[in-house]
mmCIF file of C-alpha atoms in Angstrom:
data_model
loop_
_atom_site.group_PDB
_atom_site.id
_atom_site.type_symbol
_atom_site.label_atom_id
_atom_site.label_comp_id
_atom_site.label_asym_id
_atom_site.label_seq_id
_atom_site.Cartn_x
_atom_site.Cartn_y
_atom_site.Cartn_z
ATOM 1 C CA MET A 1 -0.396 0.360 0.066
ATOM 2 C CA GLN A 2 2.014 3.130 -0.977
ATOM 3 C CA HIS A 3 0.478 6.706 0.032
ATOM 4 C CA TYR A 4 1.016 9.917 -1.410
ATOM 5 C CA LEU A 5 1.425 12.964 0.300
ATOM 6 C CA LEU A 6 1.725 17.057 -0.738
ATOM 7 C CA PRO A 7 4.897 18.308 -1.086
ATOM 8 C CA LYS A 8 5.969 20.481 1.247
ATOM 9 C CA LYS A 9 5.792 23.979 0.069
ATOM 10 C CA ARG A 10 7.207 27.911 1.214
ATOM 11 C CA GLN A 11 4.526 29.207 2.737
ATOM 12 C CA ARG A 12 2.960 32.497 1.650
ATOM 13 C CA VAL A 13 2.670 35.370 4.435
ATOM 14 C CA ASP A 14 -0.115 36.318 4.786
ATOM 15 C CA GLY A 15 1.539 37.754 7.904
ATOM 16 C CA PRO A 16 4.346 38.597 9.588
ATOM 17 C CA THR A 17 6.757 35.801 11.318
ATOM 18 C CA ASN A 18 9.903 37.201 13.666
ATOM 19 C CA THR A 19 12.407 34.755 12.437
ATOM 20 C CA CYS A 20 14.783 36.349 14.456
ATOM 21 C CA GLY A 21 13.714 35.865 18.251
ATOM 22 C CA ALA A 22 13.128 38.419 20.468
ATOM 23 C CA ARG A 23 13.759 42.193 19.618
ATOM 24 C CA PRO A 24 14.728 45.243 21.779
ATOM 25 C CA LYS A 25 11.594 46.917 23.029
ATOM 26 C CA ASP A 26 12.605 50.004 21.334
ATOM 27 C CA LEU A 27 11.970 48.790 17.376
ATOM 28 C CA SER A 28 8.986 48.284 16.306
ATOM 29 C CA GLN A 29 7.312 44.882 17.803
ATOM 30 C CA LEU A 30 4.668 44.891 14.446
ATOM 31 C CA PRO A 31 5.123 45.414 11.179
ATOM 32 C CA ASP A 32 2.585 47.941 10.324
ATOM 33 C CA GLY A 33 4.695 50.756 11.993
ATOM 34 C CA GLY A 34 7.199 49.861 9.634
ATOM 35 C CA PRO A 35 11.366 50.151 10.721
ATOM 36 C CA THR A 36 12.074 52.536 13.553
ATOM 37 C CA CYS A 37 15.091 55.170 13.313
ATOM 38 C CA PRO A 38 14.570 57.806 15.869
ATOM 39 C CA ASP A 39 16.406 60.808 14.351
ATOM 40 C CA LEU A 40 19.028 62.321 16.961
ATOM 41 C CA LYS A 41 21.780 64.726 16.774
ATOM 42 C CA ARG A 42 24.090 62.388 17.355
ATOM 43 C CA TYR A 43 24.646 58.962 17.385
ATOM 44 C CA PRO A 44 26.968 56.669 19.623
ATOM 45 C CA ALA A 45 30.549 56.730 17.989
ATOM 46 C CA THR A 46 32.650 53.750 18.349
ATOM 47 C CA GLU A 47 36.978 54.696 17.795
ATOM 48 C CA TYR A 48 38.036 52.104 14.621
ATOM 49 C CA SER A 49 42.012 53.280 14.478
ATOM 50 C CA GLY A 50 41.916 56.424 16.027
ATOM 51 C CA GLN A 51 38.755 57.480 13.699
ATOM 52 C CA SER A 52 35.502 57.296 15.494
ATOM 53 C CA ARG A 53 32.502 55.342 13.262
ATOM 54 C CA SER A 54 28.576 56.414 14.712
ATOM 55 C CA PHE A 55 25.740 55.204 12.749
ATOM 56 C CA ASN A 56 24.306 57.890 9.458
ATOM 57 C CA LYS A 57 21.136 58.149 9.907
ATOM 58 C CA ASN A 58 21.596 58.912 5.837
ATOM 59 C CA TRP A 59 22.077 55.177 5.071
ATOM 60 C CA ARG A 60 18.127 55.223 6.290
ATOM 61 C CA ASP A 61 17.203 57.072 2.689
ATOM 62 C CA GLN A 62 19.114 54.179 0.881
ATOM 63 C CA HIS A 63 18.115 51.533 2.332
ATOM 64 C CA SER A 64 14.443 51.492 3.269
ATOM 65 C CA TRP A 65 14.342 48.429 5.722
ATOM 66 C CA LEU A 66 17.344 49.507 7.761
ATOM 67 C CA GLU A 67 16.262 50.020 11.480
ATOM 68 C CA TYR A 68 18.115 51.441 14.401
ATOM 69 C CA SER A 69 18.424 50.527 18.071
ATOM 70 C CA VAL A 70 18.992 53.060 20.691
ATOM 71 C CA THR A 71 19.375 50.643 23.482
ATOM 72 C CA GLN A 72 21.387 48.160 21.556
ATOM 73 C CA ASP A 73 23.262 50.566 19.867
ATOM 74 C CA ALA A 74 23.165 48.793 16.683
ATOM 75 C CA ALA A 75 21.225 48.337 12.908
ATOM 76 C CA PHE A 76 18.258 45.635 11.985
ATOM 77 C CA CYS A 77 17.164 44.839 8.772
ATOM 78 C CA PHE A 78 13.507 45.082 9.983
ATOM 79 C CA THR A 79 12.322 42.802 6.675
ATOM 80 C CA CYS A 80 14.293 40.262 7.901
ATOM 81 C CA CYS A 81 13.790 40.011 11.086
ATOM 82 C CA LEU A 82 9.858 39.870 10.649
ATOM 83 C CA PHE A 83 9.722 38.084 6.827
ATOM 84 C CA SER A 84 12.268 36.463 6.235
ATOM 85 C CA HIS A 85 12.467 32.497 5.086
ATOM 86 C CA ALA A 86 13.855 30.724 8.855
ATOM 87 C CA HIS A 87 17.847 29.116 7.033
ATOM 88 C CA PHE A 88 17.676 33.244 5.896
ATOM 89 C CA SER A 89 18.040 34.767 9.180
ATOM 90 C CA LYS A 90 19.845 32.087 10.521
ATOM 91 C CA THR A 91 23.139 33.185 7.672
ATOM 92 C CA GLU A 92 21.484 36.918 8.101
ATOM 93 C CA LYS A 93 22.698 36.906 12.208
ATOM 94 C CA SER A 94 24.176 40.031 12.154
ATOM 95 C CA PHE A 95 21.193 41.778 10.923
ATOM 96 C CA THR A 96 18.901 39.673 12.750
ATOM 97 C CA ASN A 97 19.705 38.259 15.656
ATOM 98 C CA GLU A 98 23.128 40.422 17.013
ATOM 99 C CA GLY A 99 22.509 43.541 15.074
ATOM 100 C CA PHE A 100 25.525 45.118 13.091
ATOM 101 C CA GLN A 101 27.688 47.796 14.647
ATOM 102 C CA THR A 102 30.834 47.720 12.183
ATOM 103 C CA TRP A 103 30.224 51.153 10.735
ATOM 104 C CA LYS A 104 33.851 51.067 9.235
ATOM 105 C CA LYS A 105 32.395 48.558 6.965
ATOM 106 C CA ALA A 106 28.391 49.842 6.731
ATOM 107 C CA THR A 107 28.449 50.711 3.402
ATOM 108 C CA VAL A 108 29.678 47.523 1.785
ATOM 109 C CA SER A 109 27.601 45.435 4.688
ATOM 110 C CA LEU A 110 24.268 47.357 3.175
ATOM 111 C CA LYS A 111 24.847 46.825 -0.327
ATOM 112 C CA SER A 112 25.293 43.126 -0.081
ATOM 113 C CA HIS A 113 23.399 42.544 2.422
ATOM 114 C CA ASP A 114 20.338 44.798 -0.069
ATOM 115 C CA ASN A 115 21.555 42.354 -2.800
ATOM 116 C CA SER A 116 21.611 38.637 -0.532
ATOM 117 C CA ALA A 117 18.605 36.274 -1.836
ATOM 118 C CA GLY A 118 17.296 35.399 1.933
ATOM 119 C CA HIS A 119 16.661 39.767 2.177
ATOM 120 C CA LYS A 120 14.739 39.777 -1.790
ATOM 121 C CA PHE A 121 12.827 37.361 -0.753
ATOM 122 C CA ALA A 122 11.952 39.491 2.651
ATOM 123 C CA MET A 123 11.004 42.330 0.246
ATOM 124 C CA GLN A 124 9.017 40.331 -1.806
ATOM 125 C CA ALA A 125 6.855 39.909 1.423
ATOM 126 C CA TRP A 126 6.539 42.847 3.168
ATOM 127 C CA ALA A 127 5.196 44.720 -0.345
ATOM 128 C CA GLU A 128 2.407 41.768 -0.304
ATOM 129 C CA PHE A 129 1.761 42.103 3.221
ATOM 130 C CA LYS A 130 1.853 45.757 2.877
ATOM 131 C CA LEU A 131 -0.723 45.463 -0.807
ATOM 132 C CA GLN A 132 -2.571 43.075 2.075
ATOM 133 C CA LYS A 133 -2.905 45.412 4.247
ATOM 134 C CA THR A 134 -3.997 48.529 2.283
ATOM 135 C CA LYS A 135 -6.333 46.438 -0.154
ATOM 136 C CA GLY A 136 -8.221 44.824 2.465
ATOM 137 C CA ALA A 137 -8.047 40.768 0.750
ATOM 138 C CA ARG A 138 -5.805 39.091 0.222
ATOM 139 C CA ILE A 139 -3.558 39.580 -2.859
ATOM 140 C CA GLN A 140 -4.631 37.083 -5.573
ATOM 141 C CA HIS A 141 -7.985 38.887 -5.276
ATOM 142 C CA ALA A 142 -6.716 42.544 -5.641
ATOM 143 C CA LEU A 143 -3.678 42.009 -8.895
ATOM 144 C CA ASP A 144 -3.925 44.724 -11.430
ATOM 145 C CA ALA A 145 -2.597 43.826 -15.183
ATOM 146 C CA SER A 146 0.614 44.627 -14.149
ATOM 147 C CA HIS A 147 1.338 42.241 -11.085
ATOM 148 C CA ALA A 148 -0.287 39.344 -12.458
ATOM 149 C CA LYS A 149 2.019 39.500 -14.978
ATOM 150 C CA ALA A 150 5.111 39.847 -13.217
ATOM 151 C CA VAL A 151 3.727 36.895 -11.285
ATOM 152 C CA GLU A 152 3.312 35.032 -13.975
ATOM 153 C CA GLU A 153 6.583 35.667 -15.434
ATOM 154 C CA ASN A 154 7.825 35.043 -12.447
ATOM 155 C CA ARG A 155 6.700 31.327 -12.018
ATOM 156 C CA HIS A 156 7.542 31.063 -15.627
ATOM 157 C CA TYR A 157 11.136 31.687 -14.718
ATOM 158 C CA ILE A 158 11.057 29.369 -11.900
ATOM 159 C CA ARG A 159 9.260 26.305 -13.845
ATOM 160 C CA ALA A 160 12.687 26.860 -15.522
ATOM 161 C CA VAL A 161 15.245 27.201 -12.587
ATOM 162 C CA ILE A 162 13.301 23.324 -11.752
ATOM 163 C CA ASP A 163 13.437 22.322 -15.567
ATOM 164 C CA ALA A 164 16.867 22.374 -15.654
ATOM 165 C CA LEU A 165 17.543 21.189 -11.655
ATOM 166 C CA LEU A 166 15.480 18.341 -12.864
ATOM 167 C CA PHE A 167 17.100 17.691 -16.141
ATOM 168 C CA THR A 168 20.836 17.376 -14.254
ATOM 169 C CA ALA A 169 19.314 15.414 -11.762
ATOM 170 C CA CYS A 170 17.920 12.868 -13.550
ATOM 171 C CA HIS A 171 20.797 12.017 -15.661
ATOM 172 C CA ASN A 172 23.325 12.019 -12.602
ATOM 173 C CA GLU A 173 25.526 15.754 -13.387
ATOM 174 C CA ALA A 174 27.085 17.536 -11.066
ATOM 175 C CA GLN A 175 25.004 20.736 -10.591
ATOM 176 C CA ARG A 176 27.918 22.623 -9.158
ATOM 177 C CA GLY A 177 30.320 24.639 -11.181
ATOM 178 C CA HIS A 178 34.364 25.131 -9.609
ATOM 179 C CA ARG A 179 34.134 29.001 -10.844
ATOM 180 C CA GLU A 180 30.869 30.225 -11.516
ATOM 181 C CA GLY A 181 31.733 33.562 -11.644
ATOM 182 C CA SER A 182 30.240 35.730 -15.392
ATOM 183 C CA GLN A 183 33.921 35.444 -16.760
ATOM 184 C CA SER A 184 34.442 31.599 -16.432
ATOM 185 C CA ASP A 185 34.662 29.832 -19.235
ATOM 186 C CA ASN A 186 32.085 26.525 -17.223
ATOM 187 C CA ARG A 187 29.728 27.688 -13.929
ATOM 188 C CA GLY A 188 28.476 24.271 -14.002
ATOM 189 C CA ASN A 189 25.865 21.708 -15.469
ATOM 190 C CA PHE A 190 22.596 23.827 -14.044
ATOM 191 C CA LEU A 191 24.016 27.635 -14.523
ATOM 192 C CA GLU A 192 25.474 26.850 -18.046
ATOM 193 C CA LEU A 193 22.022 24.824 -19.010
ATOM 194 C CA LEU A 194 19.866 27.540 -17.584
ATOM 195 C CA ASP A 195 22.000 30.191 -19.558
ATOM 196 C CA MET A 196 20.636 28.098 -22.495
ATOM 197 C CA ILE A 197 17.488 27.782 -22.314
ATOM 198 C CA SER A 198 17.483 31.896 -21.713
ATOM 199 C CA ARG A 199 18.795 31.856 -25.781
ATOM 200 C CA TYR A 200 15.486 30.103 -26.467
ATOM 201 C CA ASP A 201 13.115 31.480 -23.889
ATOM 202 C CA GLU A 202 12.638 36.301 -23.517
ATOM 203 C CA ILE A 203 11.187 35.798 -19.486
ATOM 204 C CA VAL A 204 14.115 33.570 -18.360
ATOM 205 C CA LYS A 205 16.392 35.735 -20.353
ATOM 206 C CA LYS A 206 15.444 38.593 -18.200
ATOM 207 C CA LEU A 207 14.563 37.587 -14.840
ATOM 208 C CA SER A 208 18.070 35.753 -15.333
ATOM 209 C CA GLY A 209 19.411 39.180 -15.678
ATOM 210 C CA PRO A 210 21.663 41.915 -13.429
ATOM 211 C CA GLY A 211 19.041 42.787 -10.535
ATOM 212 C CA ASN A 212 16.948 39.515 -10.525
ATOM 213 C CA ALA A 213 16.192 36.741 -7.336
ATOM 214 C CA LYS A 214 17.650 34.380 -9.498
ATOM 215 C CA TYR A 215 16.747 31.342 -6.871
ATOM 216 C CA THR A 216 20.701 29.992 -7.818
ATOM 217 C CA HIS A 217 22.068 29.382 -4.697
ATOM 218 C CA HIS A 218 23.118 26.079 -3.548
ATOM 219 C CA ASP A 219 21.547 26.200 -0.268
ATOM 220 C CA ILE A 220 17.622 27.202 -2.750
ATOM 221 C CA GLN A 221 18.466 24.501 -4.984
ATOM 222 C CA ASN A 222 18.944 21.985 -2.011
ATOM 223 C CA GLU A 223 15.284 23.455 -0.839
ATOM 224 C CA LEU A 224 13.913 22.863 -4.684
ATOM 225 C CA LEU A 225 15.638 19.437 -4.751
ATOM 226 C CA ASP A 226 13.794 18.544 -1.807
ATOM 227 C CA ILE A 227 10.448 19.635 -2.509
ATOM 228 C CA ILE A 228 10.269 18.094 -5.732
ATOM 229 C CA SER A 229 11.584 14.719 -5.248
ATOM 230 C CA LEU A 230 9.853 12.006 -4.930
ATOM 231 C CA ARG A 231 10.257 9.647 -1.442
ATOM 232 C CA GLU A 232 9.137 5.852 -0.518
ATOM 233 C CA GLU A 233 9.416 5.167 2.828
ATOM 234 C CA PHE A 234 7.756 1.852 4.385
ATOM 235 C CA LEU A 235 5.034 2.961 7.384
ATOM 236 C CA ASP A 236 3.860 -0.100 9.314
ATOM 237 C CA PHE A 237 2.492 -4.473 9.351
ATOM 238 C CA THR A 238 -1.049 -4.176 9.835
ATOM 239 C CA ALA A 239 -2.941 -7.206 10.834
ATOM 240 C CA ALA A 240 -6.738 -7.019 9.565
ATOM 241 C CA ASP A 241 -9.549 -7.400 11.175
ATOM 242 C CA GLY A 242 -11.493 -8.407 8.589
ATOM 243 C CA LEU A 243 -11.301 -9.123 4.804
ATOM 244 C CA ASP A 244 -14.342 -6.405 4.214
ATOM 245 C CA ALA A 245 -13.521 -2.634 2.803
ATOM 246 C CA ASP A 246 -14.440 -1.180 6.078
ATOM 247 C CA PRO A 247 -12.072 -2.378 8.566
ATOM 248 C CA LEU A 248 -9.720 -2.004 6.009
ATOM 249 C CA LEU A 249 -10.567 1.296 5.584
ATOM 250 C CA LYS A 250 -10.422 1.328 9.384
ATOM 251 C CA ASN A 251 -6.909 0.104 9.559
ATOM 252 C CA ILE A 252 -5.593 2.660 6.821
ATOM 253 C CA MET A 253 -7.052 5.312 8.971
ATOM 254 C CA GLU A 254 -5.456 4.147 12.047
ATOM 255 C CA THR A 255 -1.949 3.702 10.881
ATOM 256 C CA LEU A 256 -1.533 6.681 9.362
ATOM 257 C CA ALA A 257 -3.043 8.626 12.592
ATOM 258 C CA LYS A 258 -0.406 6.384 13.907
ATOM 259 C CA CYS A 259 2.416 7.766 11.665
ATOM 260 C CA ASP A 260 1.211 10.955 12.667
ATOM 261 C CA ILE A 261 0.021 11.712 8.965
ATOM 262 C CA ASP A 262 -2.729 13.838 8.422
ATOM 263 C CA HIS A 263 -5.138 11.490 6.396
ATOM 264 C CA ASN A 264 -5.969 14.730 4.674
ATOM 265 C CA ALA A 265 -3.158 15.746 3.392
ATOM 266 C CA CYS A 266 -2.998 12.182 1.295
ATOM 267 C CA ILE A 267 -3.465 12.918 -2.960
ATOM 268 C CA GLY A 268 -3.428 9.769 -4.127
ATOM 269 C CA GLN A 269 -4.486 5.857 -3.395
ATOM 270 C CA CYS A 270 -2.817 2.663 -4.948
ATOM 271 C CA TYR A 271 -3.806 -0.684 -4.540
ATOM 272 C CA ASP A 272 -4.400 -3.892 -6.921
ATOM 273 C CA ARG A 273 -6.869 -4.740 -8.284
ATOM 274 C CA ALA A 274 -8.884 -6.755 -5.407
ATOM 275 C CA ALA A 275 -13.252 -5.834 -5.234
ATOM 276 C CA VAL A 276 -12.734 -4.947 -1.485
ATOM 277 C CA MET A 277 -9.558 -2.370 -2.461
ATOM 278 C CA SER A 278 -10.760 -1.482 -6.447
ATOM 279 C CA GLY A 279 -13.861 -1.289 -6.170
ATOM 280 C CA HIS A 280 -16.048 1.955 -7.650
ATOM 281 C CA ILE A 281 -19.385 1.797 -4.957
ATOM 282 C CA SER A 282 -18.241 0.501 -1.816
ATOM 283 C CA GLY A 283 -14.682 -0.514 -2.578
ATOM 284 C CA VAL A 284 -11.835 0.936 -0.193
ATOM 285 C CA GLN A 285 -10.598 3.677 -2.527
ATOM 286 C CA GLU A 286 -13.951 4.795 -3.115
ATOM 287 C CA SER A 287 -14.977 5.058 1.111
ATOM 288 C CA PHE A 288 -11.517 7.037 1.171
ATOM 289 C CA ARG A 289 -12.660 9.345 -1.487
ATOM 290 C CA ARG A 290 -15.777 10.546 -0.303
ATOM 291 C CA GLU A 291 -14.001 11.659 2.757
ATOM 292 C CA VAL A 292 -10.862 13.042 1.235
ATOM 293 C CA SER A 293 -11.791 13.697 -2.210
ATOM 294 C CA GLN A 294 -8.638 14.582 -4.025
ATOM 295 C CA ALA A 295 -7.014 10.960 -3.438
ATOM 296 C CA VAL A 296 -7.342 10.219 -6.599
ATOM 297 C CA TYR A 297 -6.875 5.875 -6.942
ATOM 298 C CA VAL A 298 -4.287 4.071 -9.146
ATOM 299 C CA HIS A 299 -3.376 0.652 -9.562
ATOM 300 C CA CYS A 300 -0.685 -0.710 -8.424
ATOM 301 C CA TYR A 301 1.864 -0.281 -11.532
ATOM 302 C CA ALA A 302 4.223 -2.787 -9.831
ATOM 303 C CA HIS A 303 0.961 -5.463 -9.733
ATOM 304 C CA ARG A 304 0.593 -3.854 -13.214
ATOM 305 C CA LEU A 305 3.596 -5.697 -14.801
ATOM 306 C CA ASN A 306 3.151 -8.625 -12.882
ATOM 307 C CA LEU A 307 -0.136 -9.138 -14.710
ATOM 308 C CA VAL A 308 1.684 -8.021 -18.037
ATOM 309 C CA LEU A 309 4.626 -10.764 -17.914
ATOM 310 C CA VAL A 310 2.544 -13.662 -16.357
ATOM 311 C CA ASP A 311 0.350 -12.436 -19.779
ATOM 312 C CA CYS A 312 3.097 -12.634 -22.177
ATOM 313 C CA VAL A 313 3.990 -15.282 -20.562
ATOM 314 C CA HIS A 314 0.920 -17.461 -21.057
ATOM 315 C CA ASN A 315 1.396 -16.617 -24.672
ATOM 316 C CA VAL A 316 4.627 -18.837 -24.887
ATOM 317 C CA GLN A 317 3.790 -22.120 -26.028
ATOM 318 C CA THR A 318 6.803 -23.456 -24.210
ATOM 319 C CA ALA A 319 7.699 -20.865 -21.320
ATOM 320 C CA ALA A 320 3.218 -22.038 -20.409
ATOM 321 C CA GLU A 321 3.959 -25.964 -20.538
ATOM 322 C CA CYS A 322 7.170 -25.649 -18.403
ATOM 323 C CA PHE A 323 5.415 -23.329 -16.203
ATOM 324 C CA VAL A 324 2.577 -26.644 -16.096
ATOM 325 C CA VAL A 325 5.149 -29.495 -15.554
ATOM 326 C CA ILE A 326 7.082 -27.401 -11.909
ATOM 327 C CA GLN A 327 2.890 -26.864 -11.108
ATOM 328 C CA LYS A 328 1.965 -30.261 -12.095
ATOM 329 C CA LEU A 329 5.643 -31.996 -9.969
ATOM 330 C CA TYR A 330 5.023 -29.775 -7.340
ATOM 331 C CA LYS A 331 0.859 -31.055 -6.693
ATOM 332 C CA PHE A 332 2.527 -34.735 -7.379
ATOM 333 C CA PHE A 333 5.024 -34.745 -4.494
ATOM 334 C CA SER A 334 3.173 -32.368 -2.023
ATOM 335 C CA THR A 335 1.012 -34.920 -1.311
ATOM 336 C CA SER A 336 3.194 -38.277 -1.437
ATOM 337 C CA VAL A 337 5.598 -40.088 1.239
ATOM 338 C CA VAL A 338 8.470 -38.894 -1.277
ATOM 339 C CA HIS A 339 8.191 -35.615 -1.011
ATOM 340 C CA GLU A 340 8.879 -36.027 3.306
ATOM 341 C CA GLU A 341 11.717 -38.089 3.389
ATOM 342 C CA PHE A 342 13.173 -35.742 0.122
ATOM 343 C CA LEU A 343 13.434 -32.946 3.079
ATOM 344 C CA LYS A 344 14.546 -35.136 5.735
ATOM 345 C CA VAL A 345 17.539 -36.565 3.443
ATOM 346 C CA GLN A 346 18.704 -32.897 3.449
ATOM 347 C CA LYS A 347 17.996 -32.488 7.074
ATOM 348 C CA GLU A 348 20.305 -35.310 7.546
ATOM 349 C CA LEU A 349 22.768 -34.633 4.665
ATOM 350 C CA GLU A 350 23.052 -31.001 5.499
ATOM 351 C CA PRO A 351 21.703 -29.899 9.198
ATOM 352 C CA VAL A 352 23.004 -26.389 8.678
ATOM 353 C CA ASN A 353 22.526 -25.400 4.694
ATOM 354 C CA GLN A 354 18.521 -23.814 3.988
ATOM 355 C CA HIS A 355 16.744 -26.903 2.630
ATOM 356 C CA ILE A 356 14.613 -26.920 -0.819
ATOM 357 C CA GLY A 357 11.498 -27.449 -1.297
ATOM 358 C CA LEU A 358 9.200 -27.263 -4.490
ATOM 359 C CA LYS A 359 7.316 -24.501 -4.762
ATOM 360 C CA ARG A 360 3.091 -23.505 -5.819
ATOM 361 C CA LEU A 361 3.106 -21.094 -8.539
ATOM 362 C CA SER A 362 0.994 -17.907 -8.205
ATOM 363 C CA ASP A 363 -0.644 -16.120 -10.931
ATOM 364 C CA THR A 364 -0.225 -12.765 -8.576
ATOM 365 C CA ARG A 365 3.221 -13.039 -7.208
ATOM 366 C CA TRP A 366 5.556 -13.171 -9.675
ATOM 367 C CA ALA A 367 8.644 -14.308 -7.869
ATOM 368 C CA CYS A 368 6.789 -17.022 -7.184
ATOM 369 C CA GLN A 369 7.781 -18.951 -10.394
ATOM 370 C CA HIS A 370 11.423 -18.275 -9.524
ATOM 371 C CA ALA A 371 11.730 -19.663 -6.934
ATOM 372 C CA ALA A 372 10.108 -22.534 -8.369
ATOM 373 C CA CYS A 373 12.488 -23.051 -11.106
ATOM 374 C CA LEU A 374 15.423 -22.581 -8.965
ATOM 375 C CA ALA A 375 13.957 -25.727 -6.519
ATOM 376 C CA VAL A 376 13.367 -27.842 -10.063
ATOM 377 C CA LYS A 377 16.934 -26.991 -10.709
#
């Protein structure tokens, strides 16, 4: 029995989420007021190699996200604290958890933070939040034509990124290059493939250019691969209390609950063609779909393959006759005293090794045919 679950998705920001822990009390605790940056006549200064440096309020004009805490004499990123993905808030600690105080490097550090992928994600989330507040409804109900076009182009671009990742992953090709700068002759399979796509796709070419969030960072690559990769895991062996649809469905529900899986998140069911499982009126799959409508039933592909093999072999006269003989041998010896004597002699001659007995054939379990041939051999 296989269960397919909805993949993890990047959460849409319907409101802020504080990813950097407790904020200084003199900074905004809610997003509505925006960044806090008091206009002081003089900010506390720090000595660097004989020179006095301090926070400069003019930086606020260049970076709308910048805020300043008087109590900690440190600068913070308002958007990364309240709207950033948890991973990026950890990698940008100087502007989130710890606060930035290296004033002599402020110009370079502020620009570097402004161009980071995590910060761009947070800025976009902040913009969406403000638009939701002003429109009074979720953003998808208030998109104008220009914004809708931008959203569609962004989705088009991210599909190209995912296709490039899938191509390299499915062909077991290395994705990263030794040097991935713009001057490198070979930036790696992933970036080179995305560049080739951009030659024939104007939207990809536009969004992969300078000044855009390209989503090519290795952390984002790993996250996308984790989202789109299928995983199959064994859950449990469960004894059936009954062979009717109702007790079988009950067992499935209880097993999913025991494994801490929400059955409402299931999007697929996979069984063989037994009527009690696949029946479209009162089978397990139909009963499950009445409660979880999106859980589409698919006939087990492994069982389909088994049925194909069985039908193919039955139409090969030599093979079909061979298996008929093997089955007759099994029937003859399994009811004969000779069979028990045969097993007894094996145990006496080789008490340690596994003992071989003739096997019964089964059309629904192709492995039985293999085991039966080995036993006869």
